[in-house]
mmCIF file with all atom_site columns, C-alpha atoms in Angstrom:
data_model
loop_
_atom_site.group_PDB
_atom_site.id
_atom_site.type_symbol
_atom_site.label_atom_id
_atom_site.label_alt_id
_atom_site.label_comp_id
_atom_site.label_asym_id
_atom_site.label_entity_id
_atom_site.label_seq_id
_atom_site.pdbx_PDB_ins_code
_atom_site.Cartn_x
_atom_site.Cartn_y
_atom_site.Cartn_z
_atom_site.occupancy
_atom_site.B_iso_or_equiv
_atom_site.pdbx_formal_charge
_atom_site.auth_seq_id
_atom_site.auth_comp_id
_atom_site.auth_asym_id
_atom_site.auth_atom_id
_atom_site.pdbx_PDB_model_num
ATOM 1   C CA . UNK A 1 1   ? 126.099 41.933 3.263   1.00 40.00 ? 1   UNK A CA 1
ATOM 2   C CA . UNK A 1 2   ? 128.838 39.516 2.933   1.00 36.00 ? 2   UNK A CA 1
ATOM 3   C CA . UNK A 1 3   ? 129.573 36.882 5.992   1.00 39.00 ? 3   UNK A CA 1
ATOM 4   C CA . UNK A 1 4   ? 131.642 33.875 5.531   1.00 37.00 ? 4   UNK A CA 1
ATOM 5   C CA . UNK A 1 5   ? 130.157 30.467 5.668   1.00 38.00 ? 5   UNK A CA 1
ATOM 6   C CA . UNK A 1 6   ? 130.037 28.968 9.481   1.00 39.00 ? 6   UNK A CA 1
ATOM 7   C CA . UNK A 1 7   ? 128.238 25.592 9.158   1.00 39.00 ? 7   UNK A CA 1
ATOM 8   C CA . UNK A 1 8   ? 126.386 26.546 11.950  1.00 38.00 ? 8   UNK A CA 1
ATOM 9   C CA . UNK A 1 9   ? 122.665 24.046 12.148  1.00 38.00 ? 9   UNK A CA 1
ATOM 10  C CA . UNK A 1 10  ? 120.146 25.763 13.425  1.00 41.00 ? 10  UNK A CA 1
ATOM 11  C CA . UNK A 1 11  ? 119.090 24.978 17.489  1.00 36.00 ? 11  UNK A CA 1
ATOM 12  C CA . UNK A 1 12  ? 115.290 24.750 16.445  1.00 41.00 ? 12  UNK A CA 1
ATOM 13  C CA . UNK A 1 13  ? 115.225 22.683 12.971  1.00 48.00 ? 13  UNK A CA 1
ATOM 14  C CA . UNK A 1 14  ? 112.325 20.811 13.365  1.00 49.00 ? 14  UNK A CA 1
ATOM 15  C CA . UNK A 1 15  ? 110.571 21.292 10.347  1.00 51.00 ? 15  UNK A CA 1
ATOM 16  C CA . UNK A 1 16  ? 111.309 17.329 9.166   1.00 56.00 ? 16  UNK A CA 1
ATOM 17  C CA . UNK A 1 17  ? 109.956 15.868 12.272  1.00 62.00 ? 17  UNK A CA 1
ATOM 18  C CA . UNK A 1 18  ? 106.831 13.488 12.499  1.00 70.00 ? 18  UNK A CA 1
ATOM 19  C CA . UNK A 1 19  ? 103.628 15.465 11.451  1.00 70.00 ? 19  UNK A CA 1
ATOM 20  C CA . UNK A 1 20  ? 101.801 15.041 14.835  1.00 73.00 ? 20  UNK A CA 1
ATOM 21  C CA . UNK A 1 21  ? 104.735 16.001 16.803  1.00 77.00 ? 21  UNK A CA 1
ATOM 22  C CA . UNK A 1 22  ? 104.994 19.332 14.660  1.00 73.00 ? 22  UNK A CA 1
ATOM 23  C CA . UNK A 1 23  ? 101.276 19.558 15.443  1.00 76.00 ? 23  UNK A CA 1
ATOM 24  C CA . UNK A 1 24  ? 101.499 19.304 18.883  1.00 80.00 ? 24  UNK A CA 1
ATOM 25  C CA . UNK A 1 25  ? 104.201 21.883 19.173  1.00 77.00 ? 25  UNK A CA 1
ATOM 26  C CA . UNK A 1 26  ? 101.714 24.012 17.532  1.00 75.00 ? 26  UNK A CA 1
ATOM 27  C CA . UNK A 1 27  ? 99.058  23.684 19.439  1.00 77.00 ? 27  UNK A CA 1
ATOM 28  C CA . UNK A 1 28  ? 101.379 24.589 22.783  1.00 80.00 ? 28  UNK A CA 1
ATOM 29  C CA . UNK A 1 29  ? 102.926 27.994 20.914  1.00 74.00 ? 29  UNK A CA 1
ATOM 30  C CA . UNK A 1 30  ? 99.476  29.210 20.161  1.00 77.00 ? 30  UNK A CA 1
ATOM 31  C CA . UNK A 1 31  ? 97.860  28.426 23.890  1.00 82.00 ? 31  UNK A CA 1
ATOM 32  C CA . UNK A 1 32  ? 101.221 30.178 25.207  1.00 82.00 ? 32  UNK A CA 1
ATOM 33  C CA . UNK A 1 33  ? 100.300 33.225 22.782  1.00 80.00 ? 33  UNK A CA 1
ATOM 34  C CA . UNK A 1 34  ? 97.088  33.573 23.600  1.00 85.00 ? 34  UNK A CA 1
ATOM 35  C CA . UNK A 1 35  ? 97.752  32.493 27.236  1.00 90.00 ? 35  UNK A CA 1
ATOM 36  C CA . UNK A 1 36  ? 99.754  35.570 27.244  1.00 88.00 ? 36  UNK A CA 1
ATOM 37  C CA . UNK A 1 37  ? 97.170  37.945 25.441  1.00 87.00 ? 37  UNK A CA 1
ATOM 38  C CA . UNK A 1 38  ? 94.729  36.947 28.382  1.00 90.00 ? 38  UNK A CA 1
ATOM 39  C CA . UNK A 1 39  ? 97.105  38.537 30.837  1.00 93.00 ? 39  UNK A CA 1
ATOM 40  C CA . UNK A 1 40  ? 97.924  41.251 29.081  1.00 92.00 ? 40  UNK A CA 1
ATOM 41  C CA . UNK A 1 41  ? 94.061  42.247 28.705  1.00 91.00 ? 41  UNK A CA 1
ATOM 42  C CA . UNK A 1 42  ? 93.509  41.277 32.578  1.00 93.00 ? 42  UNK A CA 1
ATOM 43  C CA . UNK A 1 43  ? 96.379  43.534 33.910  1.00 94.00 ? 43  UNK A CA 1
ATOM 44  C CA . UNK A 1 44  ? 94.977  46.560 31.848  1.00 92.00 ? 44  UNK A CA 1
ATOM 45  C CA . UNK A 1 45  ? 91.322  46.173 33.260  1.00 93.00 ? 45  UNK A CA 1
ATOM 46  C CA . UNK A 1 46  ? 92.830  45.037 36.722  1.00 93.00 ? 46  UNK A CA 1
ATOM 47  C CA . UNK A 1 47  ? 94.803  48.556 36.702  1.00 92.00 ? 47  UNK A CA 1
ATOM 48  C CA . UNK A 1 48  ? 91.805  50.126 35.283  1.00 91.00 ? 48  UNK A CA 1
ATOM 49  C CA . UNK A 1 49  ? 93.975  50.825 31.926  1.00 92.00 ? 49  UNK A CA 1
ATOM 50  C CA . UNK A 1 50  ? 91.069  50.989 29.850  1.00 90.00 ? 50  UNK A CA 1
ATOM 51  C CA . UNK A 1 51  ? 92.285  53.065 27.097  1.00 94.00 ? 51  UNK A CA 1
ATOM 52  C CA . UNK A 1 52  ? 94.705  50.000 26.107  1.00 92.00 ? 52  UNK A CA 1
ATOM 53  C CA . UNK A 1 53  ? 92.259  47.520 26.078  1.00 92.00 ? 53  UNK A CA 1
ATOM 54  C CA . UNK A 1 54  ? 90.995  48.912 22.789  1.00 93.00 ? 54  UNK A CA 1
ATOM 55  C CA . UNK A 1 55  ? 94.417  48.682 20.656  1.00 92.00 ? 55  UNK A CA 1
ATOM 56  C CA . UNK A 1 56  ? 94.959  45.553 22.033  1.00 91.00 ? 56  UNK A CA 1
ATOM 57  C CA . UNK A 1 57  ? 91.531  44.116 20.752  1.00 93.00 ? 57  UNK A CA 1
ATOM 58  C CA . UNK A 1 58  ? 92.546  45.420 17.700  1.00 94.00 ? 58  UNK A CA 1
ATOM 59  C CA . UNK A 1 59  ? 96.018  43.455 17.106  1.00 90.00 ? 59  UNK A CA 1
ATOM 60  C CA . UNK A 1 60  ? 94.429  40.545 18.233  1.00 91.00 ? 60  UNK A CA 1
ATOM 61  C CA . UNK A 1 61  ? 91.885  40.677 15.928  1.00 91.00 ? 61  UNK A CA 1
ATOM 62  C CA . UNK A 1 62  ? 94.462  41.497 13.513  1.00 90.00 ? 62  UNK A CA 1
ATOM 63  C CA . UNK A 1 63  ? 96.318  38.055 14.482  1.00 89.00 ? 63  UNK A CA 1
ATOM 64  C CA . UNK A 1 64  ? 93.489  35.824 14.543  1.00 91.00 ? 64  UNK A CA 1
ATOM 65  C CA . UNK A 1 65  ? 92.425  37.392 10.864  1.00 92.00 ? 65  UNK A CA 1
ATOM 66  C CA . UNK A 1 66  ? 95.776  36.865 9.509   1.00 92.00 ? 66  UNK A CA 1
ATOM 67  C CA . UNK A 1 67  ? 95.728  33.150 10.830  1.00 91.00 ? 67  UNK A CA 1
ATOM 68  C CA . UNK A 1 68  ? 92.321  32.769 9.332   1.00 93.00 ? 68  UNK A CA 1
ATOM 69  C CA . UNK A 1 69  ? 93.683  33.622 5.783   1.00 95.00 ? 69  UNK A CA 1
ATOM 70  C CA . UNK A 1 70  ? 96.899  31.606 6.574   1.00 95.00 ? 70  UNK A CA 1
ATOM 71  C CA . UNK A 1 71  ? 94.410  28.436 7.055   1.00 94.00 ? 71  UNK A CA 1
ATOM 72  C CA . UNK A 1 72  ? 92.573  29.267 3.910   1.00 95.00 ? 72  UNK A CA 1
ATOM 73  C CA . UNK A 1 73  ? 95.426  28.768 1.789   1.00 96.00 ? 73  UNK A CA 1
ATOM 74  C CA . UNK A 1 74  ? 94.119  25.174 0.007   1.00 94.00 ? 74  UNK A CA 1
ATOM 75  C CA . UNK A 1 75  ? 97.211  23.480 0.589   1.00 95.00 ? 75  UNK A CA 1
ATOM 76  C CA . UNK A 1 76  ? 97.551  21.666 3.747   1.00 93.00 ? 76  UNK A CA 1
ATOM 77  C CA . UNK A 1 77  ? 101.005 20.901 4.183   1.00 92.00 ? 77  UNK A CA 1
ATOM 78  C CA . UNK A 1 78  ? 101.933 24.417 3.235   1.00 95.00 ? 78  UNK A CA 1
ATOM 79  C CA . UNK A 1 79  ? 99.769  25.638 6.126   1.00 93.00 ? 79  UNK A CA 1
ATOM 80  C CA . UNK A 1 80  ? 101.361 23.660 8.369   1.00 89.00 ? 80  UNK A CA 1
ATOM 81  C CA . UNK A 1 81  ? 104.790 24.653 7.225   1.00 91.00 ? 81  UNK A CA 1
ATOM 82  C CA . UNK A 1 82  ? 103.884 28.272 7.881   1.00 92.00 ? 82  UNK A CA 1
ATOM 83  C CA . UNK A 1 83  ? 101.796 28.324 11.111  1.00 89.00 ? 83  UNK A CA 1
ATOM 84  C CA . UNK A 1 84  ? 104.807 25.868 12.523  1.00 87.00 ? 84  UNK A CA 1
ATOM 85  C CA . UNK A 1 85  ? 107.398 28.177 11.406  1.00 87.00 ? 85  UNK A CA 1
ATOM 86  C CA . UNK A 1 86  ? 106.552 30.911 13.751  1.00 75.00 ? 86  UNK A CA 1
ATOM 87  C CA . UNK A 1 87  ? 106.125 28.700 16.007  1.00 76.00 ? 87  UNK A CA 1
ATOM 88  C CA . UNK A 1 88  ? 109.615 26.942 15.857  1.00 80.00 ? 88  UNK A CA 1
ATOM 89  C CA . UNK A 1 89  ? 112.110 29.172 14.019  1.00 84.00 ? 89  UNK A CA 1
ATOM 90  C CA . UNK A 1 90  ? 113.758 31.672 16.469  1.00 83.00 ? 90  UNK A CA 1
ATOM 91  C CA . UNK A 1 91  ? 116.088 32.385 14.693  1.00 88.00 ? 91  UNK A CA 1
ATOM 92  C CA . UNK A 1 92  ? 113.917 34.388 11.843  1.00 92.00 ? 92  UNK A CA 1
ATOM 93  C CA . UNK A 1 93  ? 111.061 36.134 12.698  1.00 92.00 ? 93  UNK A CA 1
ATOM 94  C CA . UNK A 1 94  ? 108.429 35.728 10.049  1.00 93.00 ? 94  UNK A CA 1
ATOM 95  C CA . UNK A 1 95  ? 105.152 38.301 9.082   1.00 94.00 ? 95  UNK A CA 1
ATOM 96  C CA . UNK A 1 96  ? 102.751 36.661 6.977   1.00 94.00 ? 96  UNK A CA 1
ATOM 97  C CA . UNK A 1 97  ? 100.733 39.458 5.801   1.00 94.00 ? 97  UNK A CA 1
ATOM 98  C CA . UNK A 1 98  ? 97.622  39.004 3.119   1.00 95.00 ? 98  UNK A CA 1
ATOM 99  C CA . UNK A 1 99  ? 94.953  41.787 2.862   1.00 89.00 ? 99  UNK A CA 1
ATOM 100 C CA . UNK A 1 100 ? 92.144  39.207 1.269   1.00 93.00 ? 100 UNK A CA 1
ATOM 101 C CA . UNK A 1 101 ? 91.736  35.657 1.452   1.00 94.00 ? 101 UNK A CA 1
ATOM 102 C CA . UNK A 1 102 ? 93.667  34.072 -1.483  1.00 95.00 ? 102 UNK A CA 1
ATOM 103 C CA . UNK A 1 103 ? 92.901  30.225 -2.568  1.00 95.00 ? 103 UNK A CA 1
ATOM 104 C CA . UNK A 1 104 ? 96.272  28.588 -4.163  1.00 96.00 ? 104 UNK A CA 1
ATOM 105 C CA . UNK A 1 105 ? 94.173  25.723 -5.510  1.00 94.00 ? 105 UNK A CA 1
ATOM 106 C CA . UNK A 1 106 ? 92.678  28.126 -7.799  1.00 95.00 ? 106 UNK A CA 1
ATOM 107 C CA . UNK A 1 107 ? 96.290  28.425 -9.805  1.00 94.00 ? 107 UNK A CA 1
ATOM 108 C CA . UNK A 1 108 ? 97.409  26.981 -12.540 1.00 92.00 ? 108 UNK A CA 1
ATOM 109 C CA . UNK A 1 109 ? 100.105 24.997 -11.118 1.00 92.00 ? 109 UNK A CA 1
ATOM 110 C CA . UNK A 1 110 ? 98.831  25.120 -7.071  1.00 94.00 ? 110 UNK A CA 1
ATOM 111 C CA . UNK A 1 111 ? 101.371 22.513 -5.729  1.00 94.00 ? 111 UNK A CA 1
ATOM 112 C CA . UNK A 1 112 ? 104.443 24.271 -7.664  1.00 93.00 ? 112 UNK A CA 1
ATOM 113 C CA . UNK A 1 113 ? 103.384 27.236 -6.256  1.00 94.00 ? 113 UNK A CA 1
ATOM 114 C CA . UNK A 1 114 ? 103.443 25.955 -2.745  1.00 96.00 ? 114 UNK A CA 1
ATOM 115 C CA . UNK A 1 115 ? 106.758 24.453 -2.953  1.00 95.00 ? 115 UNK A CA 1
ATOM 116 C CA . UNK A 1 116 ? 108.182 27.335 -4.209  1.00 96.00 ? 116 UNK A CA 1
ATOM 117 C CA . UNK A 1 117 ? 107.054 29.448 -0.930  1.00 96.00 ? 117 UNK A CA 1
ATOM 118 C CA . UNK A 1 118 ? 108.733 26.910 1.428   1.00 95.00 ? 118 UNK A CA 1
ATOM 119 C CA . UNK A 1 119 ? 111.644 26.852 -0.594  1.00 95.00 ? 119 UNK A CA 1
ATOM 120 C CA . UNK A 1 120 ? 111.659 30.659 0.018   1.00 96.00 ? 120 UNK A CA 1
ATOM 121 C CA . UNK A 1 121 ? 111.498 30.416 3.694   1.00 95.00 ? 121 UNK A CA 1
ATOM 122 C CA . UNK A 1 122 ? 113.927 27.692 3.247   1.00 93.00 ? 122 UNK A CA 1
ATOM 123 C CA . UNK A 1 123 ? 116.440 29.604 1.779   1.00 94.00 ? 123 UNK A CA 1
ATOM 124 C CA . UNK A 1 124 ? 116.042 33.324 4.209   1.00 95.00 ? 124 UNK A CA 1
ATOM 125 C CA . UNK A 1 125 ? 115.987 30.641 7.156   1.00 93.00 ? 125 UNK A CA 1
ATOM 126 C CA . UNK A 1 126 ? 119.265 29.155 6.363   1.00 91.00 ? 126 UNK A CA 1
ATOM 127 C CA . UNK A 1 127 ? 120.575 32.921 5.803   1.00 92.00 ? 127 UNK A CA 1
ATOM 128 C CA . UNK A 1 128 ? 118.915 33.778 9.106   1.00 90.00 ? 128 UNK A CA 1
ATOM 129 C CA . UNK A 1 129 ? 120.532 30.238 11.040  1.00 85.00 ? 129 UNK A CA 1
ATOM 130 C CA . UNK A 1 130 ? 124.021 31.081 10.080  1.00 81.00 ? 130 UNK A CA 1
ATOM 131 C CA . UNK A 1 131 ? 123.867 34.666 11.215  1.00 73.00 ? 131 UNK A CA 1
ATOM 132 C CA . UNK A 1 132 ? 122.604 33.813 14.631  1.00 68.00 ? 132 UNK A CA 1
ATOM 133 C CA . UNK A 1 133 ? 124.334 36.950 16.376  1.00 66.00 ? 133 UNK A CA 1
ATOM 134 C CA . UNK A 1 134 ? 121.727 39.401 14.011  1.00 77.00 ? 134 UNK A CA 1
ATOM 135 C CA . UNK A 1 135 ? 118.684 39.621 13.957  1.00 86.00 ? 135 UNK A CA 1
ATOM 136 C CA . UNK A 1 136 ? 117.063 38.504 11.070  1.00 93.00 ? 136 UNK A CA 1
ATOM 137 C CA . UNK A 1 137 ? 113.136 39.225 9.131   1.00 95.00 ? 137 UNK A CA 1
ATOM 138 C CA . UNK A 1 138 ? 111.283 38.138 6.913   1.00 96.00 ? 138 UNK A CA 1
ATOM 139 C CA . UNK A 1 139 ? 108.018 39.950 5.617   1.00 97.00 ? 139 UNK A CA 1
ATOM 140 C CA . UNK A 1 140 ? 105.981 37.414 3.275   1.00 97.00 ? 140 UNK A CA 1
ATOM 141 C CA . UNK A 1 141 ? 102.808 39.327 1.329   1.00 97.00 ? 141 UNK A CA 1
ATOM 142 C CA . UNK A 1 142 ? 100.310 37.289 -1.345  1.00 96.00 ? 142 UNK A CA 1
ATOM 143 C CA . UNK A 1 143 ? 98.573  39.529 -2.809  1.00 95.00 ? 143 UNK A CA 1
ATOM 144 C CA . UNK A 1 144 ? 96.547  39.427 -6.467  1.00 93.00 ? 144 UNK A CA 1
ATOM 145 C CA . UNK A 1 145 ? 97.501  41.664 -9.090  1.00 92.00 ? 145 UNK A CA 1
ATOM 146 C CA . UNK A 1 146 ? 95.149  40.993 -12.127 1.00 90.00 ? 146 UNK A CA 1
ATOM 147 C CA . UNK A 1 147 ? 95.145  37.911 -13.139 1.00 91.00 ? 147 UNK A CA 1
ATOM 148 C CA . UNK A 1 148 ? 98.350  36.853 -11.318 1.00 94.00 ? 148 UNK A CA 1
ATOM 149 C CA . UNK A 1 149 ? 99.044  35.971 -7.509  1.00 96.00 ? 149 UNK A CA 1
ATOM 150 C CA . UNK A 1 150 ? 102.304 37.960 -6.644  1.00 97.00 ? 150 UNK A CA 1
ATOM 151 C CA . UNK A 1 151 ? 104.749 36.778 -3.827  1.00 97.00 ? 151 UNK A CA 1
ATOM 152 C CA . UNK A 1 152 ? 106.987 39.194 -2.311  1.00 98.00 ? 152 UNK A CA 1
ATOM 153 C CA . UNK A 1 153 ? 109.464 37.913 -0.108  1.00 97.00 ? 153 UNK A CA 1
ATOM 154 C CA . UNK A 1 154 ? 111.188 41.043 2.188   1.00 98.00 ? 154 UNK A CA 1
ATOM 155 C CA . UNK A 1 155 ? 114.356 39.433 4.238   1.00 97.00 ? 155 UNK A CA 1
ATOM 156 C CA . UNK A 1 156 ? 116.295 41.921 6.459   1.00 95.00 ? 156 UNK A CA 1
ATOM 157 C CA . UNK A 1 157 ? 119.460 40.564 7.783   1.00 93.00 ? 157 UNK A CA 1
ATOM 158 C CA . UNK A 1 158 ? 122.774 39.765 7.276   1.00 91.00 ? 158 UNK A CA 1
ATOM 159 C CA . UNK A 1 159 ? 123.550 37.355 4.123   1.00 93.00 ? 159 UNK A CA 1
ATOM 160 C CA . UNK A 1 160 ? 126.045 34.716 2.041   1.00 92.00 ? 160 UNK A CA 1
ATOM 161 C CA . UNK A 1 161 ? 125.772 36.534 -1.640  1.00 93.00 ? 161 UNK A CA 1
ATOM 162 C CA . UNK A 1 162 ? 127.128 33.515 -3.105  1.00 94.00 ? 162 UNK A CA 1
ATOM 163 C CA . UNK A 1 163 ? 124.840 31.456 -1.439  1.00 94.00 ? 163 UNK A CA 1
ATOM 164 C CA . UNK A 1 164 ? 121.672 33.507 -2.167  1.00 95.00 ? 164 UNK A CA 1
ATOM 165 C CA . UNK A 1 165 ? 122.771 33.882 -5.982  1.00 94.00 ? 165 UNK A CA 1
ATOM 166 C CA . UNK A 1 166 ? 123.041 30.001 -5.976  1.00 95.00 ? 166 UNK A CA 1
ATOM 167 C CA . UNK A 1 167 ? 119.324 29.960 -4.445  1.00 95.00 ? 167 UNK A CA 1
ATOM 168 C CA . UNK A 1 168 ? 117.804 32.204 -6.842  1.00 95.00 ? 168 UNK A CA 1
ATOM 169 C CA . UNK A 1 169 ? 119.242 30.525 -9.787  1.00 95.00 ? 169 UNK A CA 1
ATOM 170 C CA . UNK A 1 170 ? 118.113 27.203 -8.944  1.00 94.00 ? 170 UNK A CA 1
ATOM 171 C CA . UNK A 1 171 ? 114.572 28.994 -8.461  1.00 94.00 ? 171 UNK A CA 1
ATOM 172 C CA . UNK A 1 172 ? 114.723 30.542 -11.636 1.00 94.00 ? 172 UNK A CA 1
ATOM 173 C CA . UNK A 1 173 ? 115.637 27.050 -13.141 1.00 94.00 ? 173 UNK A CA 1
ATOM 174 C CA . UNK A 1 174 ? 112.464 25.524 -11.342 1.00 91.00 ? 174 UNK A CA 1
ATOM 175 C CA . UNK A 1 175 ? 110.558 27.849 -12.630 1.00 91.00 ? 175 UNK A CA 1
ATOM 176 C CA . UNK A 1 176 ? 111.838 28.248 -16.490 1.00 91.00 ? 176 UNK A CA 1
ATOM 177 C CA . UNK A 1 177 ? 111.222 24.704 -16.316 1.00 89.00 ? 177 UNK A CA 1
ATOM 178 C CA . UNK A 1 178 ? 108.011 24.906 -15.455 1.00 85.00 ? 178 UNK A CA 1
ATOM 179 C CA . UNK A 1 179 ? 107.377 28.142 -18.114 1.00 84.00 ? 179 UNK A CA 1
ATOM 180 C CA . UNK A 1 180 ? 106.930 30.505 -15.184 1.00 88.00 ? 180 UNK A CA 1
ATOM 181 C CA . UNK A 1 181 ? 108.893 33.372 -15.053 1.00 90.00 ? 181 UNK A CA 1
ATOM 182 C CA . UNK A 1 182 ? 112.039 34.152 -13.381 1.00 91.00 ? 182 UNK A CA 1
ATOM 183 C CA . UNK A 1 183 ? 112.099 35.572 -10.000 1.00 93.00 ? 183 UNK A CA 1
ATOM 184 C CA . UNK A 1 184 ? 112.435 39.609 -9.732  1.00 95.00 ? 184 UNK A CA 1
ATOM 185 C CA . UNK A 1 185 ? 115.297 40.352 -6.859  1.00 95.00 ? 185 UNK A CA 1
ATOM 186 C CA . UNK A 1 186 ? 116.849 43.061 -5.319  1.00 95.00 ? 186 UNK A CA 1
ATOM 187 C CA . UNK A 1 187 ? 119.818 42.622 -3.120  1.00 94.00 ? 187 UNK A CA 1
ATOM 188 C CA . UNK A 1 188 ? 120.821 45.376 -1.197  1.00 92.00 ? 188 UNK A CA 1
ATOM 189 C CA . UNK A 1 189 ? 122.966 46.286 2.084   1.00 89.00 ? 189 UNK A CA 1
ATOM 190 C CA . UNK A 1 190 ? 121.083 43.541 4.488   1.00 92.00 ? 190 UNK A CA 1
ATOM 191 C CA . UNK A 1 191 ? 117.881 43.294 2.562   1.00 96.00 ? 191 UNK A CA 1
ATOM 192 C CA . UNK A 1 192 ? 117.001 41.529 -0.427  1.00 97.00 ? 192 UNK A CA 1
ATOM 193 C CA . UNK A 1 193 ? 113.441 41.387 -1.842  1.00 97.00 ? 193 UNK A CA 1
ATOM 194 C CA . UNK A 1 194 ? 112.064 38.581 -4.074  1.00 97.00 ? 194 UNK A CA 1
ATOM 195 C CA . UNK A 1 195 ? 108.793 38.390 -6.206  1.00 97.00 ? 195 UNK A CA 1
ATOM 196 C CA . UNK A 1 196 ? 107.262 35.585 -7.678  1.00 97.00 ? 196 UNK A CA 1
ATOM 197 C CA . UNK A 1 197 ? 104.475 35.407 -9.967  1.00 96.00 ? 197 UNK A CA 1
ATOM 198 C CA . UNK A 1 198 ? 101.718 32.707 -10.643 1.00 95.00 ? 198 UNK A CA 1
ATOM 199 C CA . UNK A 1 199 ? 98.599  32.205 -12.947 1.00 94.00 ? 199 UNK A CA 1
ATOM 200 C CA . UNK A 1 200 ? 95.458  31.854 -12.334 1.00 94.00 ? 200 UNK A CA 1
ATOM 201 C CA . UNK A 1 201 ? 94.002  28.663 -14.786 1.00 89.00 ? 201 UNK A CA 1
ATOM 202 C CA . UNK A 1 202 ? 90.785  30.295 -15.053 1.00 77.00 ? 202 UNK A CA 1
ATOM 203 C CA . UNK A 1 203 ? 93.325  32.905 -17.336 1.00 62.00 ? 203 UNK A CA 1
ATOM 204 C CA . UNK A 1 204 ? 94.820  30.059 -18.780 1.00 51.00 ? 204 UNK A CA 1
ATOM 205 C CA . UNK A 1 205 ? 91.214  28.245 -19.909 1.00 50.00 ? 205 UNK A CA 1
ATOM 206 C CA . UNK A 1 206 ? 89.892  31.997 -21.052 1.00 52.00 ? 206 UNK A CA 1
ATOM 207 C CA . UNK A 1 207 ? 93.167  32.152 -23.408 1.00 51.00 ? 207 UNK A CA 1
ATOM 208 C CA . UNK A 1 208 ? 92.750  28.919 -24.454 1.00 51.00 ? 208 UNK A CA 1
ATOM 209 C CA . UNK A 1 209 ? 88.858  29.101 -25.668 1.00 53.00 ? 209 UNK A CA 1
ATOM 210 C CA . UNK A 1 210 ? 88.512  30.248 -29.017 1.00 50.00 ? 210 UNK A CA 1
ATOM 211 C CA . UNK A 1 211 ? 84.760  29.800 -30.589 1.00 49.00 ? 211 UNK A CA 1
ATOM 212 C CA . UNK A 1 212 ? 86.008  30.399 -34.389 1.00 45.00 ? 212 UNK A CA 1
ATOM 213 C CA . UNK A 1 213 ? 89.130  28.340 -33.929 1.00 42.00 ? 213 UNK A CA 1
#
């Protein structure tokens, strides 16, 4: 979807402030969420709602396993990008979603690849901030496919094209640069979808051992 450009900042940008600031903030969002579980689970058992108290166990132990993987990342100031993102930008609701525990130290080029991931939430966030009136989502999943980590990025919402095309090519120049490959993308009718790749160096060592050499 096309929108023209509106120079409109967004209302929550915090994400440059002082570290212990960002920190705090943190710490109040997550005693407000599970401030607000607490009541939740005391109004079911205080109207004797006991068939909801189940479910609810089970997204919160949902949330607190996603967080767990989220803080298992390796990369500190990439964790505290994420975990303040949801915490601070309204304007674009994020779902971090990883079905194992995956260690970004353990790539071949770890801080690349976490720069790259804010950049991505970078660029959907501005998309998101200048389209205030919409709602706007974005689904992130890490996942390991062989012997690559795969990113893929799922924004729904409206969208610049010019702008996003301008986003993936400097990306794709990033990465060239840095002998990755280019970015996979599909933009569609309010949804675009991105996937990024990464190596493992254990693949890269293996390659590079050669006994007979």
């Amino acid at each position: 979807m096309t929108l023209e450009p509106q120079g409109r900042t967004s209302i929550t940008d915090h994400l440059n402030d002082d570290p212990d600031q960002r920190i705090l903030r943190l710490f109040n969002h997550y005693r407000h969420d599970w401030m607000n579980d607490i009541q939740i689970l005391m109004g079911y058992v205080q109207l004797k709602k006991y068939d909801k108290l189940s479910p609810l166990m089970e997204k919160i132990k949902a949330k607190v396993q996603q967080e767990s993987y989220i803080s298992k990342l390796g990369i500190p100031h990439l964790i505290l990008h994420l975990l303040t993102f949801q915490a601070e930008v309204k304007e674009l609701a994020l779902d971090i979603r990883l079905e194992e525990e995956v260690h970004l130290s353990e790539l071949e080029h770890p801080e690349a690849s976490a720069e790259e991931i804010i950049a991505v939430l970078d660029a959907f966030k501005e998309e998101a901030t200048a389209s205030m009136e919409d709602e706007s989502f974005l689904v992130l999943r890490l996942s390991r496919e062989g012997q690559r980590l795969l990113l893929t990025a799922v924004y729904e919402g409206a969208y610049i094209n010019e702008r996003i095309a301008q986003k993936e090519a400097q990306l794709n120049a990033k990465r060239l640069a840095e002998g990755s490959s280019k970015l996979e993308a599909q933009n569609g009718e309010r949804k675009i979808v991105w996937k990024l790749y990464w190596t493992y160096a254990d693949v890269i060592h293996k390659e590079g051992d050669c006994d007979v050499c």
